mmCIF file of C-alpha atoms in Angstrom:
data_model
loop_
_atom_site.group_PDB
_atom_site.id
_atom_site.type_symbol
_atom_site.label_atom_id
_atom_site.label_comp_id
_atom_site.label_asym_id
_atom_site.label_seq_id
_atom_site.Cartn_x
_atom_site.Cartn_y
_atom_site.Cartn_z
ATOM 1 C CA UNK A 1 -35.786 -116.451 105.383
ATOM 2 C CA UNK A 2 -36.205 -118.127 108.836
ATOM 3 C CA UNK A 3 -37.274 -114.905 110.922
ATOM 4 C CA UNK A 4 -40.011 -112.407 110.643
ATOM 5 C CA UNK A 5 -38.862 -108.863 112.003
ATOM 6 C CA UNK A 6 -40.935 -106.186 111.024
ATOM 7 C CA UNK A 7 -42.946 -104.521 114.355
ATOM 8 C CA UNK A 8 -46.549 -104.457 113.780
ATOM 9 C CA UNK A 9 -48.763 -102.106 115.903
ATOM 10 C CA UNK A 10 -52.420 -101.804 115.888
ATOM 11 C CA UNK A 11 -53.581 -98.884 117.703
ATOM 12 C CA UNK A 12 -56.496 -96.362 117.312
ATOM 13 C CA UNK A 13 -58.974 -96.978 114.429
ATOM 14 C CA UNK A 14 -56.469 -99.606 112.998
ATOM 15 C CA UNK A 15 -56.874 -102.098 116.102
ATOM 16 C CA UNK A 16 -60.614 -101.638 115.458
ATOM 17 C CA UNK A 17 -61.161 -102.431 111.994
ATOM 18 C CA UNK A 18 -58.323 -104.562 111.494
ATOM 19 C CA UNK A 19 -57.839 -106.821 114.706
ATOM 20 C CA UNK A 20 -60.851 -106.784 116.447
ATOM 21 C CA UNK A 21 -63.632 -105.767 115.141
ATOM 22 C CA UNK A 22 -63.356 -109.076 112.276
ATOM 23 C CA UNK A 23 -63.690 -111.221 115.258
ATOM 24 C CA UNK A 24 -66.389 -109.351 116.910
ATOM 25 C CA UNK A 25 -69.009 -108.768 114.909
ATOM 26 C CA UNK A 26 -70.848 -110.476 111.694
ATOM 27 C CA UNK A 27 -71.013 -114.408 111.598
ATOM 28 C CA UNK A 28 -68.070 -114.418 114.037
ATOM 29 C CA UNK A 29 -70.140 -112.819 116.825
ATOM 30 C CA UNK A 30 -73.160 -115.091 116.026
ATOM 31 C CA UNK A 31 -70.965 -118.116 116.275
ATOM 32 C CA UNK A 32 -70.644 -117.192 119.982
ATOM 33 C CA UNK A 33 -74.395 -117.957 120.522
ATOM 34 C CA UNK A 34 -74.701 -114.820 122.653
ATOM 35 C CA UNK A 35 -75.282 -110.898 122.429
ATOM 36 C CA UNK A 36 -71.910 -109.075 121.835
ATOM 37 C CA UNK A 37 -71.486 -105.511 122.178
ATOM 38 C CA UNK A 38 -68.173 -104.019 121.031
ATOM 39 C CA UNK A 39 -66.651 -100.049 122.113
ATOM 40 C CA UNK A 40 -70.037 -98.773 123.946
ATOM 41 C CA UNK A 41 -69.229 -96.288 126.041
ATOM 42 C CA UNK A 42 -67.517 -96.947 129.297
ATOM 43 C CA UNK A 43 -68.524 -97.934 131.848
ATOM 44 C CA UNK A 44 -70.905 -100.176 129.577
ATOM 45 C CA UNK A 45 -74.672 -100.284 130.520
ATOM 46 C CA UNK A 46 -77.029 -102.198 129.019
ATOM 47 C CA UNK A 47 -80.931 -102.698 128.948
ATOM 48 C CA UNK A 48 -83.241 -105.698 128.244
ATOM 49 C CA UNK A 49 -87.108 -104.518 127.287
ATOM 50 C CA UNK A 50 -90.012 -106.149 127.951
ATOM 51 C CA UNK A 51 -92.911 -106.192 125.321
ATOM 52 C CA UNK A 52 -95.429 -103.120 125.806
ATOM 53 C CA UNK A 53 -98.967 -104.871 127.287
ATOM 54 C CA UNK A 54 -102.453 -103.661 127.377
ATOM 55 C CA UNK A 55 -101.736 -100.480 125.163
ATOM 56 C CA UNK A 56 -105.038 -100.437 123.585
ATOM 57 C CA UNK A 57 -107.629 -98.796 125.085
ATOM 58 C CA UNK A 58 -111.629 -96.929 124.238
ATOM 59 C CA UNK A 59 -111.376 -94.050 122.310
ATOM 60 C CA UNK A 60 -111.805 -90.941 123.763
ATOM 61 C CA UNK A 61 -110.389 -87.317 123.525
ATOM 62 C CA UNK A 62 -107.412 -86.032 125.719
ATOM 63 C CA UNK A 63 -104.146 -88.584 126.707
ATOM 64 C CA UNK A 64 -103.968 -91.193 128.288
ATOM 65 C CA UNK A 65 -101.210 -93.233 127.784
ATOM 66 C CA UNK A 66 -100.389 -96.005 129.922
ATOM 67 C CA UNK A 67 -96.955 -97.270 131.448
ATOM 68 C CA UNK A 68 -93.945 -97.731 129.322
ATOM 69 C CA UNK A 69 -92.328 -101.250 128.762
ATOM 70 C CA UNK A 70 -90.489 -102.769 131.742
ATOM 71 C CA UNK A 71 -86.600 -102.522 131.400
ATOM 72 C CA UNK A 72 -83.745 -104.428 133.144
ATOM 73 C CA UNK A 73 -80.327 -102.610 133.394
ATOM 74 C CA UNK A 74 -77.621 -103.661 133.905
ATOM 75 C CA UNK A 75 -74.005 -102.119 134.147
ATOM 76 C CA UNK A 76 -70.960 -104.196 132.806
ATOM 77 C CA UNK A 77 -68.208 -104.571 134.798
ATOM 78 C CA UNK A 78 -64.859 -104.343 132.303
ATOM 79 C CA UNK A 79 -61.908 -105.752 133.039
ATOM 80 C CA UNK A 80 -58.142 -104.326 131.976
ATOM 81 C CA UNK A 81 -56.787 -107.752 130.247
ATOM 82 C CA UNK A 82 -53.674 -108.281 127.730
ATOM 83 C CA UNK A 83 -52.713 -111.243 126.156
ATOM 84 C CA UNK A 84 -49.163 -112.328 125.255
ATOM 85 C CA UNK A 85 -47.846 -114.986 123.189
ATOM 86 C CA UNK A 86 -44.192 -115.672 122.493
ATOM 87 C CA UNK A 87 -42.586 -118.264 119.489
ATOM 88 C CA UNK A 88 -39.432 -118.952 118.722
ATOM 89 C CA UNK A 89 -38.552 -117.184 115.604
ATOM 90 C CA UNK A 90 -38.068 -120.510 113.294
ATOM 91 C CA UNK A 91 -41.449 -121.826 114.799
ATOM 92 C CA UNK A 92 -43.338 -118.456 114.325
ATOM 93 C CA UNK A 93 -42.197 -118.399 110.641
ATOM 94 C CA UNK A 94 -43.149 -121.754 110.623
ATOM 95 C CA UNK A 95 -47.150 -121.258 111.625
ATOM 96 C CA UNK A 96 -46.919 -118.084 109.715
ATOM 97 C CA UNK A 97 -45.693 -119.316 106.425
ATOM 98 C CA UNK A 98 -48.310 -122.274 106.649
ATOM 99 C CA UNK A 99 -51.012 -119.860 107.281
ATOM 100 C CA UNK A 100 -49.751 -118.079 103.647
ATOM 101 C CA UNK A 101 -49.051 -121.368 101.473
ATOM 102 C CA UNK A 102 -52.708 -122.799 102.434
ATOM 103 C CA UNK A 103 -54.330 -119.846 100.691
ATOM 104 C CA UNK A 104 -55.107 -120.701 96.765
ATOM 105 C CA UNK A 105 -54.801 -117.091 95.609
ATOM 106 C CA UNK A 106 -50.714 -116.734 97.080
ATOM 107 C CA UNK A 107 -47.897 -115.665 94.808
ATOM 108 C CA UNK A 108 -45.137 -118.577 96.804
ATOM 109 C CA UNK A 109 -42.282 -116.376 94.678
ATOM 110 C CA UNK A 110 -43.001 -112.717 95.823
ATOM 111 C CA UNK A 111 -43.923 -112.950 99.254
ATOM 112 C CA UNK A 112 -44.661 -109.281 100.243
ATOM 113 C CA UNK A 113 -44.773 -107.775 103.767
ATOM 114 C CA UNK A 114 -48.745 -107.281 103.547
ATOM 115 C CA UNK A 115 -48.930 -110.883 102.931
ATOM 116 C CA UNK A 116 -46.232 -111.935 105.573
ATOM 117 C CA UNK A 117 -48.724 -109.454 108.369
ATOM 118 C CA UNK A 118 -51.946 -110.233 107.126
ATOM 119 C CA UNK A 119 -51.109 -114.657 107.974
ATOM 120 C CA UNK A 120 -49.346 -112.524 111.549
ATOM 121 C CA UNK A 121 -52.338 -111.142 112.499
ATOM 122 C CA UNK A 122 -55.274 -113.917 111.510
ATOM 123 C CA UNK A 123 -52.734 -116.004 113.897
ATOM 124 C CA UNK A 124 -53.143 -113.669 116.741
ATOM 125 C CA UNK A 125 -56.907 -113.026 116.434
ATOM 126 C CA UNK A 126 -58.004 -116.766 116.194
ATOM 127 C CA UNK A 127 -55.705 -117.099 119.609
ATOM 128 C CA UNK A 128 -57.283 -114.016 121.313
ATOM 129 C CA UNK A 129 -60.744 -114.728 120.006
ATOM 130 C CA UNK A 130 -60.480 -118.269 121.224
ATOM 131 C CA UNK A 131 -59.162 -117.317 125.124
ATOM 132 C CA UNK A 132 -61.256 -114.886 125.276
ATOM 133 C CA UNK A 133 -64.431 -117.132 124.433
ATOM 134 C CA UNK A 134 -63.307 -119.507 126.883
ATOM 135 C CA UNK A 135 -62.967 -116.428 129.696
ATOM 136 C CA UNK A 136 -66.061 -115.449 129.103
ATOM 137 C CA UNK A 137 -67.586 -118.658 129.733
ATOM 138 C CA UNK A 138 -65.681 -120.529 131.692
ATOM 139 C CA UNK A 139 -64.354 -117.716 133.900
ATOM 140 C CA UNK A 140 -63.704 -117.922 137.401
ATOM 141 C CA UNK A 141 -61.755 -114.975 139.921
ATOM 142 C CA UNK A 142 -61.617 -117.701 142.025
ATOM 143 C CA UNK A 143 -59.500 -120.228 139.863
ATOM 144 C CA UNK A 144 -56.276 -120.440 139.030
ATOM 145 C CA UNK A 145 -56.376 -120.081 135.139
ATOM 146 C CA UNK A 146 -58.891 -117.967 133.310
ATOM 147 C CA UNK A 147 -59.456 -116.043 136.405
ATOM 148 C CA UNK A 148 -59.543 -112.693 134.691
ATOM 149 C CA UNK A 149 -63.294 -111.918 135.857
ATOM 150 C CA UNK A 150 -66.227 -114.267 136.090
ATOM 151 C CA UNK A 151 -67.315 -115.922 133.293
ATOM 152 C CA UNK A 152 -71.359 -116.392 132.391
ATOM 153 C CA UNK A 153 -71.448 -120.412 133.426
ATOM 154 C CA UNK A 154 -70.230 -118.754 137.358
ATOM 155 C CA UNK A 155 -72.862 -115.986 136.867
ATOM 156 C CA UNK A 156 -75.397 -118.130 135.855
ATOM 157 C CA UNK A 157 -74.623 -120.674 139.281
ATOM 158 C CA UNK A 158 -74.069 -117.973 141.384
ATOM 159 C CA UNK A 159 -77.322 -115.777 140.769
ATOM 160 C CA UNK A 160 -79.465 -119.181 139.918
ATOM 161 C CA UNK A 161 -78.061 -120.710 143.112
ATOM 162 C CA UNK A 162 -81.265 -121.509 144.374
ATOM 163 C CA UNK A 163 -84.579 -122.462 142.719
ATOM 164 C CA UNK A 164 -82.456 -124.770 140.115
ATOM 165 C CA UNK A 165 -84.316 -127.600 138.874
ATOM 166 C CA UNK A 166 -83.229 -130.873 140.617
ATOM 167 C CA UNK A 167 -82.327 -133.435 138.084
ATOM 168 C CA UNK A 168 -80.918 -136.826 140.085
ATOM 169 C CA UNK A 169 -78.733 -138.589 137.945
ATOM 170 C CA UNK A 170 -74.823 -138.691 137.754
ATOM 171 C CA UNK A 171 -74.663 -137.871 134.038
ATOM 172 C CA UNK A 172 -76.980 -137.428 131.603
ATOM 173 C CA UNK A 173 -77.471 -140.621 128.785
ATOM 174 C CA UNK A 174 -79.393 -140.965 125.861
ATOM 175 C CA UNK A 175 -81.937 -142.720 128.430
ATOM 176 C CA UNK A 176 -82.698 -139.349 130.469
ATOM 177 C CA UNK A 177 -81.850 -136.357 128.191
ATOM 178 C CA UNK A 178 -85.139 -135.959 126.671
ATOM 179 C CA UNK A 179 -86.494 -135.734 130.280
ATOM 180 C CA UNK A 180 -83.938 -133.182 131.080
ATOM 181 C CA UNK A 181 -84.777 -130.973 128.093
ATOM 182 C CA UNK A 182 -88.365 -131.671 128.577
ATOM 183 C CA UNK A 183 -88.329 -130.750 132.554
ATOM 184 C CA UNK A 184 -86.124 -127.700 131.931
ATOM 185 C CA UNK A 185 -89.232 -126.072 129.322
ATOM 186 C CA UNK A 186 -92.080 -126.853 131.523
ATOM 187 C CA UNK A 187 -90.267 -125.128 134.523
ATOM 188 C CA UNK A 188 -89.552 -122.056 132.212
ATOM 189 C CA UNK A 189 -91.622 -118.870 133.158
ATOM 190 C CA UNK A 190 -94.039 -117.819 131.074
ATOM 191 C CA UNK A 191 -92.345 -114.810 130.597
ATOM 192 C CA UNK A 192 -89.166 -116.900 128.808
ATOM 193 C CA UNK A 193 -91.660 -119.370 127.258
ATOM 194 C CA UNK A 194 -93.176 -115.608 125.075
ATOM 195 C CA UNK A 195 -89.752 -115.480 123.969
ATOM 196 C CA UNK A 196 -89.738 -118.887 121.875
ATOM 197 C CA UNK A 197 -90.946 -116.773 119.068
ATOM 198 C CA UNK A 198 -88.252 -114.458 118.512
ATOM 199 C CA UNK A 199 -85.992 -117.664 117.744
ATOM 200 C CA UNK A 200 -83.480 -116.456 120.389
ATOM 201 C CA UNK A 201 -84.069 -119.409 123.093
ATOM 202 C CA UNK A 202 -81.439 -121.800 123.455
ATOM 203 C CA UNK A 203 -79.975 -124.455 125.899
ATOM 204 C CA UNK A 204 -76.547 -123.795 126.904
ATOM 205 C CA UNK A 205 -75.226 -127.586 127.255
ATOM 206 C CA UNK A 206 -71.976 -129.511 128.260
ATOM 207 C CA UNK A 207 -70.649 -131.759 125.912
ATOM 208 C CA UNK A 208 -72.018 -134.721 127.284
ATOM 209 C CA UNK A 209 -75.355 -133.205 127.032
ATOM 210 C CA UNK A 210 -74.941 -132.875 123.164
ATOM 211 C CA UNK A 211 -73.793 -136.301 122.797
ATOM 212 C CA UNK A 212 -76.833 -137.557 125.030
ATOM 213 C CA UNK A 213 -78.774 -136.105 122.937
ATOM 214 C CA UNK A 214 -77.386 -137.177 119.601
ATOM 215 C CA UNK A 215 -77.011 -140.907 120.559
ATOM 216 C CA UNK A 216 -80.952 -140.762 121.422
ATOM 217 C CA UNK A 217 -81.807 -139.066 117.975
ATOM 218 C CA UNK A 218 -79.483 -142.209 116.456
ATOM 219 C CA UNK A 219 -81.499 -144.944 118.253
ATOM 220 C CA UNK A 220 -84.695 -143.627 116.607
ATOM 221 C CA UNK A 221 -84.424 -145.672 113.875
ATOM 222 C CA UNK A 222 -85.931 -143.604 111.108
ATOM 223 C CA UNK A 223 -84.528 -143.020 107.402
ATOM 224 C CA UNK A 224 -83.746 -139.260 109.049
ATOM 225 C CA UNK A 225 -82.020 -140.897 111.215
ATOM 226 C CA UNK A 226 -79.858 -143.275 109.408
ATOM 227 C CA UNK A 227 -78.743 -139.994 107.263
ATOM 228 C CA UNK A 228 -77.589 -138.119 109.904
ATOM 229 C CA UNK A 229 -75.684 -141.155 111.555
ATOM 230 C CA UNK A 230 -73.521 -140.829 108.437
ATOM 231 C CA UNK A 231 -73.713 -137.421 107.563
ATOM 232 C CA UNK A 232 -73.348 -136.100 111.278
ATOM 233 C CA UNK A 233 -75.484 -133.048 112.113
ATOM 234 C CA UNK A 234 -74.452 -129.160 111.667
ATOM 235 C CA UNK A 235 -76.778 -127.924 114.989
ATOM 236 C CA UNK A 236 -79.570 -129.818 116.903
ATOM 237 C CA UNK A 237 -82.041 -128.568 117.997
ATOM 238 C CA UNK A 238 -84.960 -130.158 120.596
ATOM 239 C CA UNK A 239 -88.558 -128.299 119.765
ATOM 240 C CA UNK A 240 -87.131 -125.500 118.209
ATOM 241 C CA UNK A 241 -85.071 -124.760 120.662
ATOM 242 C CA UNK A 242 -81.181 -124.700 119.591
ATOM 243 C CA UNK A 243 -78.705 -127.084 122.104
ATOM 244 C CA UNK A 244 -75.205 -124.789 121.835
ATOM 245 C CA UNK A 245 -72.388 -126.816 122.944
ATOM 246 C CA UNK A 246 -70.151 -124.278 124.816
ATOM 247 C CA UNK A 247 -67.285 -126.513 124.611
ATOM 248 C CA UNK A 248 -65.435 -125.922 127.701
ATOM 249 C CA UNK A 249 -65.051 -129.288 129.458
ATOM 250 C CA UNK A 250 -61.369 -129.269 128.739
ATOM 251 C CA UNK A 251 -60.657 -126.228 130.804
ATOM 252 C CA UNK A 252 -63.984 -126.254 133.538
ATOM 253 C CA UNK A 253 -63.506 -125.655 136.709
ATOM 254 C CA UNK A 254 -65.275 -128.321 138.098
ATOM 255 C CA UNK A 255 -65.686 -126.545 141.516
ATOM 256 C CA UNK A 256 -68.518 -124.373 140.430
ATOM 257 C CA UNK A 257 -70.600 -127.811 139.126
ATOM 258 C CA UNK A 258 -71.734 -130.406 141.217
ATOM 259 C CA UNK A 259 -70.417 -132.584 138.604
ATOM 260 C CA UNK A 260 -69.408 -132.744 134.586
ATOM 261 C CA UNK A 261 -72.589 -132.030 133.063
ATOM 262 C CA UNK A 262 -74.701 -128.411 133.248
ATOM 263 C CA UNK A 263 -77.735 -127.418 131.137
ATOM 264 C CA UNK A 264 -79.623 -123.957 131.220
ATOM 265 C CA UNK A 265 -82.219 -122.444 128.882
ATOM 266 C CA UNK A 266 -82.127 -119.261 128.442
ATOM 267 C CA UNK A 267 -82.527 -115.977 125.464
ATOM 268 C CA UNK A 268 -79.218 -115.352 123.237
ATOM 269 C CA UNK A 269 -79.609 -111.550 124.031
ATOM 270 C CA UNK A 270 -80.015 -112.409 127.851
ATOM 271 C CA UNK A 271 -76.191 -113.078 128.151
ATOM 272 C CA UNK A 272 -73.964 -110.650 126.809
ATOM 273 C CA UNK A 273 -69.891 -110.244 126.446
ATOM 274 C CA UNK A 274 -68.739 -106.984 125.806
ATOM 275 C CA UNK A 275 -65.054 -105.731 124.343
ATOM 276 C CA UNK A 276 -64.004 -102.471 124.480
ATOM 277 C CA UNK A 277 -60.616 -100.556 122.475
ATOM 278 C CA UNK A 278 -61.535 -97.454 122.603
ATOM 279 C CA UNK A 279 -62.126 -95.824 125.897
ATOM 280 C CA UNK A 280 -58.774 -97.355 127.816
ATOM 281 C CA UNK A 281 -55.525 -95.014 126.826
ATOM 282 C CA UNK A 282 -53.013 -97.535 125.557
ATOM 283 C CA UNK A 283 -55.288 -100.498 124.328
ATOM 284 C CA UNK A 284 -53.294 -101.815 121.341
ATOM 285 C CA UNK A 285 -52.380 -104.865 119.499
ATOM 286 C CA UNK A 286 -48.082 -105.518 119.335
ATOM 287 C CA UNK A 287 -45.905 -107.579 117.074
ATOM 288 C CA UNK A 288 -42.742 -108.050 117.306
ATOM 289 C CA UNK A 289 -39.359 -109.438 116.708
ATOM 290 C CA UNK A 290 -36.922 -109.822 120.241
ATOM 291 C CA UNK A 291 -33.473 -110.180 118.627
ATOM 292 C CA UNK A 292 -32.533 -111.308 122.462
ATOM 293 C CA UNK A 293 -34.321 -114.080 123.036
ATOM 294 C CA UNK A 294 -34.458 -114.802 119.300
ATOM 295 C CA UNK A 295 -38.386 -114.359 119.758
ATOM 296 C CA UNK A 296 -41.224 -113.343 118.096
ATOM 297 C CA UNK A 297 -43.778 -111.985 120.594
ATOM 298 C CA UNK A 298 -47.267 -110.898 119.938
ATOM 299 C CA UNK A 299 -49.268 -108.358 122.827
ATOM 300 C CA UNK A 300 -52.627 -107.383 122.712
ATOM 301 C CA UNK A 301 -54.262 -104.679 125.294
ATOM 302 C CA UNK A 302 -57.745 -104.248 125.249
ATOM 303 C CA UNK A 303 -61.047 -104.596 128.240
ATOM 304 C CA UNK A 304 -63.645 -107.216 128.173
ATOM 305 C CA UNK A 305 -66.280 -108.334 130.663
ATOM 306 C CA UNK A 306 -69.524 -110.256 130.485
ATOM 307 C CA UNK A 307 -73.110 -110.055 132.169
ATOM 308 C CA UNK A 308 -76.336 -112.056 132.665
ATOM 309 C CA UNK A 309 -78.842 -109.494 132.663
ATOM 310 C CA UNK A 310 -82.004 -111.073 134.073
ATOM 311 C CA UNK A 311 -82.074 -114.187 135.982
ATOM 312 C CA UNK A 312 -85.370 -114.792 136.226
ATOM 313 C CA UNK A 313 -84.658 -115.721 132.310
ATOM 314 C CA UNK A 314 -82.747 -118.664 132.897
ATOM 315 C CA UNK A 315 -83.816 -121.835 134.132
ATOM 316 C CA UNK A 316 -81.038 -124.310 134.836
ATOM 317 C CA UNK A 317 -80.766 -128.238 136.424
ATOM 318 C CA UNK A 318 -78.881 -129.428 139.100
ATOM 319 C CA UNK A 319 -77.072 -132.750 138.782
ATOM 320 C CA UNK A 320 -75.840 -135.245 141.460
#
């Protein structure tokens, strides 16, 4: 057997539960680092609250409640996207088959057809989860790839375009990343520094940043740091603060940086993606055999879009 040909179609409650809705939600979702909202209702609007103050007052008969808590709303803007992948059929049964014989648990003699679409599908959802992390940060309407809508690093420039903190270096070295971090916290508002709490603050870092960062926590010299030379590290984080590696830099477009590097702090919930299957008439998820081109093609159909819902919760450097 060198060809898959059964059709596969997700649609309706199936392309939720099955295809999309793994990837979106659960561990996978929190592996994003941000706030993911899945089938709202269309168009998408969304609200960030602000802590109710000075509730309490002297006791006395009657009402007299005070204001509620301050909201920020903001609508999503969802894009119509697909995503299409075509493999020759001996290289798609390749990848597929591979997929099936590194599972422990798989019967090698009776390979059914739920087996056969079950290794299909995983191989279509880790491609459309991956693009569509890298759209959603590294999108640009401008660009010539990944130009589907604008991605969160664009939103974050383009609302934050002035007021950035002005950090003077080229690129940042285990020599100056500590004074990054450190200057990007004390020019936090106070209303982002109340956040630090709720364990949701995080700097959203290049590459180079993390590695900055890593090679200064190596030249400590410490026991702890002899162990995690060798061991490597699963997260770092600088004061309780999480650094999230966004790990774009292969795909950037550099035009919307001043250079490589790019550091904000901001709250998880404060940047959200949103998906949505439901409310578009022919969202659906394709597989397929062309006997034509002697192709197996895969199609998915869905909307997505992303927002930064309050800028005066993000504090980002400039570098030069």
């Amino acid at each position: 057997m060198g060809q898959i040909e059964n059709i596969k179609i997700y649609s309706g409650n199936d392309l939720e539960t099955i295809f999309f809705r793994p990837m979106l939600v659960g561990q996978n979702a929190e592996e994003l680092g941000i706030r993911v909202l899945y089938n709202m209702p269309v168009p998408t609007t969304i609200q960030l609250w602000s802590p109710q103050t000075d509730i309490l007052q002297p006791y006395s008969t009657g009402w007299s409640g005070g204001d509620g808590a301050q909201r920020v709303q903001k609508t999503i803007s969802l894009t119509k996207v697909k995503a299409e992948v075509g493999f020759s059929a001996s290289d798609y049964f390749s990848q597929v088959y591979e997929l099936i014989t590194n599972r422990a648990d798989v019967n090698l003699d009776d390979l059914t057809g739920s087996e056969l679409e079950q290794a299909e599908t995983e191989m279509f959802r880790a491609a459309v989860a991956e693009n569509l992390r890298l759209m959603m940060w590294a999108g640009d309407t401008d660009a010539n790839s990944y130009n589907l809508f604008d991605g969160i690093l664009k939103k974050v420039h383009t609302y934050m375009n002035v007021g950035a903190i002005d950090f003077s270096v080229e690129r940042v070295s285990k020599d100056n990343v500590i004074s990054l971090l450190t200057r990007i916290w004390e020019e936090a508002s106070p209303r982002l520094k109340s956040l630090k709490n709720d364990g949701q603050l995080a700097y959203f870092v290049s590459t180079d940043v993390c590695d900055a960062y890593e090679q200064y926590l190596d030249s400590l010299g410490a026991d702890g740091a002899y162990t995690e030379l060798t061991t490597g590290r699963r997260e770092l984080s600088f004061h309780g603060i999480k650094l999230i590696d966004i790990n774009i830099s292969h795909i950037m477009p550099l035009h919307l940086l001043d250079g490589p590097s790019f550091c904000f702090l901001t709250d998880r919930r404060n940047l959200v993606l949103a998906v949505n299957t439901a409310d578009y008439p022919g969202s659906e998820v394709r597989m397929w055999y062309n006997p034509d081109e002697i192709q197996n093609r895969q199609r998915a159909i869905f909307m997505a879009g992303c927002e930064l819902l309050d800028e005066e919760l993000v504090v980002r450097a400039d570098f030069n």
